[in-house]
Amino acid sequence: MTDVVPIGPLIRLARRERGLTQYQLADALAGVSGNDSIGRDEVSRWERGKRVPGPYWQHWLSDVLHVSPDRLATAARLARAMRSHRPDPSMLRT
């Protein structure tokens, strides 16, 4: 069985396994989707867990990274669940 990980680490791992840089992944996504609004900055935000790619980009990530759509969707749900359970930073100030 495949380990369930948040989508950020999953994207990073799959990208590195393919020997792609963040720039190259963004270029590949722009090429297959026909949408040039994607850039390295967005890929970086996904990988760091700052943002979670929606279904549109998950579809293209699946094509480019050869990761099943179901695995990406599960990883996205996990990332969203983890984000919703983070403590509010303002509550940590003393």
PDB file of C-alpha atoms in Angstrom:
ATOM      1  CA  MET A   1       0.000   0.000   0.000  1.00  0.00           C
ATOM      2  CA  THR A   2       1.193   3.517  -0.790  1.00  0.00           C
ATOM      3  CA  ASP A   3       1.841   5.856   2.119  1.00  0.00           C
ATOM      4  CA  VAL A   4      -0.562   8.751   2.393  1.00  0.00           C
ATOM      5  CA  VAL A   5       1.311  12.036   2.569  1.00  0.00           C
ATOM      6  CA  PRO A   6       0.160  15.634   2.156  1.00  0.00           C
ATOM      7  CA  ILE A   7       0.167  16.885  -1.402  1.00  0.00           C
ATOM      8  CA  GLY A   8       3.176  19.203  -0.940  1.00  0.00           C
ATOM      9  CA  PRO A   9       5.693  16.476  -0.138  1.00  0.00           C
ATOM     10  CA  LEU A  10       4.067  14.233  -2.749  1.00  0.00           C
ATOM     11  CA  ILE A  11       4.558  16.847  -5.482  1.00  0.00           C
ATOM     12  CA  ARG A  12       8.160  17.460  -4.399  1.00  0.00           C
ATOM     13  CA  LEU A  13       8.996  13.750  -4.358  1.00  0.00           C
ATOM     14  CA  ALA A  14       7.372  13.037  -7.725  1.00  0.00           C
ATOM     15  CA  ARG A  15       9.033  16.095  -9.275  1.00  0.00           C
ATOM     16  CA  ARG A  16      12.465  15.057  -8.028  1.00  0.00           C
ATOM     17  CA  GLU A  17      11.935  11.462  -9.160  1.00  0.00           C
ATOM     18  CA  ARG A  18      11.340  12.854 -12.651  1.00  0.00           C
ATOM     19  CA  GLY A  19      14.475  15.004 -12.413  1.00  0.00           C
ATOM     20  CA  LEU A  20      12.537  18.238 -12.786  1.00  0.00           C
ATOM     21  CA  THR A  21      13.196  21.615 -11.212  1.00  0.00           C
ATOM     22  CA  GLN A  22      10.294  23.725  -9.993  1.00  0.00           C
ATOM     23  CA  TYR A  23      10.752  25.878 -13.101  1.00  0.00           C
ATOM     24  CA  GLN A  24      10.609  22.834 -15.370  1.00  0.00           C
ATOM     25  CA  LEU A  25       7.493  21.504 -13.654  1.00  0.00           C
ATOM     26  CA  ALA A  26       5.789  24.879 -14.025  1.00  0.00           C
ATOM     27  CA  ASP A  27       6.751  24.996 -17.714  1.00  0.00           C
ATOM     28  CA  ALA A  28       5.472  21.453 -18.268  1.00  0.00           C
ATOM     29  CA  LEU A  29       2.178  22.284 -16.536  1.00  0.00           C
ATOM     30  CA  ALA A  30       1.793  25.429 -18.631  1.00  0.00           C
ATOM     31  CA  GLY A  31       2.508  23.413 -21.772  1.00  0.00           C
ATOM     32  CA  VAL A  32       0.021  20.605 -21.175  1.00  0.00           C
ATOM     33  CA  SER A  33      -2.724  22.818 -19.769  1.00  0.00           C
ATOM     34  CA  GLY A  34      -2.354  25.733 -22.167  1.00  0.00           C
ATOM     35  CA  ASN A  35      -2.524  27.958 -19.085  1.00  0.00           C
ATOM     36  CA  ASP A  36       0.587  30.056 -18.621  1.00  0.00           C
ATOM     37  CA  SER A  37      -0.554  31.524 -15.294  1.00  0.00           C
ATOM     38  CA  ILE A  38       1.474  28.847 -13.463  1.00  0.00           C
ATOM     39  CA  GLY A  39       5.010  29.601 -12.363  1.00  0.00           C
ATOM     40  CA  ARG A  40       7.758  28.330 -10.112  1.00  0.00           C
ATOM     41  CA  ASP A  41       6.407  30.446  -7.247  1.00  0.00           C
ATOM     42  CA  GLU A  42       3.103  28.576  -7.265  1.00  0.00           C
ATOM     43  CA  VAL A  43       4.847  25.193  -7.438  1.00  0.00           C
ATOM     44  CA  SER A  44       6.955  26.273  -4.460  1.00  0.00           C
ATOM     45  CA  ARG A  45       3.843  27.288  -2.487  1.00  0.00           C
ATOM     46  CA  TRP A  46       2.300  23.878  -3.172  1.00  0.00           C
ATOM     47  CA  GLU A  47       5.428  22.026  -2.106  1.00  0.00           C
ATOM     48  CA  ARG A  48       5.779  24.055   1.103  1.00  0.00           C
ATOM     49  CA  GLY A  49       2.129  23.524   2.011  1.00  0.00           C
ATOM     50  CA  LYS A  50       1.280  27.215   1.726  1.00  0.00           C
ATOM     51  CA  ARG A  51      -1.372  26.430  -0.894  1.00  0.00           C
ATOM     52  CA  VAL A  52      -3.145  23.306  -2.057  1.00  0.00           C
ATOM     53  CA  PRO A  53      -3.654  22.876  -5.804  1.00  0.00           C
ATOM     54  CA  GLY A  54      -7.287  22.572  -6.769  1.00  0.00           C
ATOM     55  CA  PRO A  55      -8.814  19.916  -9.003  1.00  0.00           C
ATOM     56  CA  TYR A  56      -7.817  21.779 -12.173  1.00  0.00           C
ATOM     57  CA  TRP A  57      -4.093  21.693 -11.380  1.00  0.00           C
ATOM     58  CA  GLN A  58      -4.320  18.244  -9.788  1.00  0.00           C
ATOM     59  CA  HIS A  59      -5.481  16.918 -13.156  1.00  0.00           C
ATOM     60  CA  TRP A  60      -2.429  18.356 -14.927  1.00  0.00           C
ATOM     61  CA  LEU A  61      -0.052  17.378 -12.097  1.00  0.00           C
ATOM     62  CA  SER A  62      -1.285  13.817 -12.520  1.00  0.00           C
ATOM     63  CA  ASP A  63      -0.445  13.907 -16.230  1.00  0.00           C
ATOM     64  CA  VAL A  64       2.982  15.491 -15.828  1.00  0.00           C
ATOM     65  CA  LEU A  65       4.156  13.667 -12.695  1.00  0.00           C
ATOM     66  CA  HIS A  66       2.496  10.300 -13.434  1.00  0.00           C
ATOM     67  CA  VAL A  67       0.752  10.230 -10.061  1.00  0.00           C
ATOM     68  CA  SER A  68      -2.791   8.876  -9.985  1.00  0.00           C
ATOM     69  CA  PRO A  69      -5.569  11.455  -9.689  1.00  0.00           C
ATOM     70  CA  ASP A  70      -6.958   9.574  -6.679  1.00  0.00           C
ATOM     71  CA  ARG A  71      -3.621   9.747  -4.869  1.00  0.00           C
ATOM     72  CA  LEU A  72      -3.358  13.495  -5.519  1.00  0.00           C
ATOM     73  CA  ALA A  73      -6.941  14.081  -4.352  1.00  0.00           C
ATOM     74  CA  THR A  74      -6.341  12.086  -1.165  1.00  0.00           C
ATOM     75  CA  ALA A  75      -3.106  13.977  -0.527  1.00  0.00           C
ATOM     76  CA  ALA A  76      -4.899  17.297  -1.090  1.00  0.00           C
ATOM     77  CA  ARG A  77      -7.624  16.357   1.407  1.00  0.00           C
ATOM     78  CA  LEU A  78      -4.977  15.414   3.953  1.00  0.00           C
ATOM     79  CA  ALA A  79      -3.136  18.713   3.437  1.00  0.00           C
ATOM     80  CA  ARG A  80      -6.361  20.693   3.872  1.00  0.00           C
ATOM     81  CA  ALA A  81      -7.222  18.765   7.037  1.00  0.00           C
ATOM     82  CA  MET A  82      -3.754  19.394   8.451  1.00  0.00           C
ATOM     83  CA  ARG A  83      -3.988  23.110   7.624  1.00  0.00           C
ATOM     84  CA  SER A  84      -7.355  23.457   9.348  1.00  0.00           C
ATOM     85  CA  HIS A  85      -5.919  21.996  12.556  1.00  0.00           C
ATOM     86  CA  ARG A  86      -2.911  24.304  12.825  1.00  0.00           C
ATOM     87  CA  PRO A  87      -2.964  26.572  15.858  1.00  0.00           C
ATOM     88  CA  ASP A  88      -3.654  30.234  15.257  1.00  0.00           C
ATOM     89  CA  PRO A  89      -0.209  31.966  15.382  1.00  0.00           C
ATOM     90  CA  SER A  90      -1.708  34.886  17.307  1.00  0.00           C
ATOM     91  CA  MET A  91      -2.615  32.476  20.097  1.00  0.00           C
ATOM     92  CA  LEU A  92       1.024  31.438  20.472  1.00  0.00           C
ATOM     93  CA  ARG A  93       2.312  34.918  21.336  1.00  0.00           C
ATOM     94  CA  THR A  94       3.215  35.554  24.921  1.00  0.00           C
TER      95      THR A  94
END
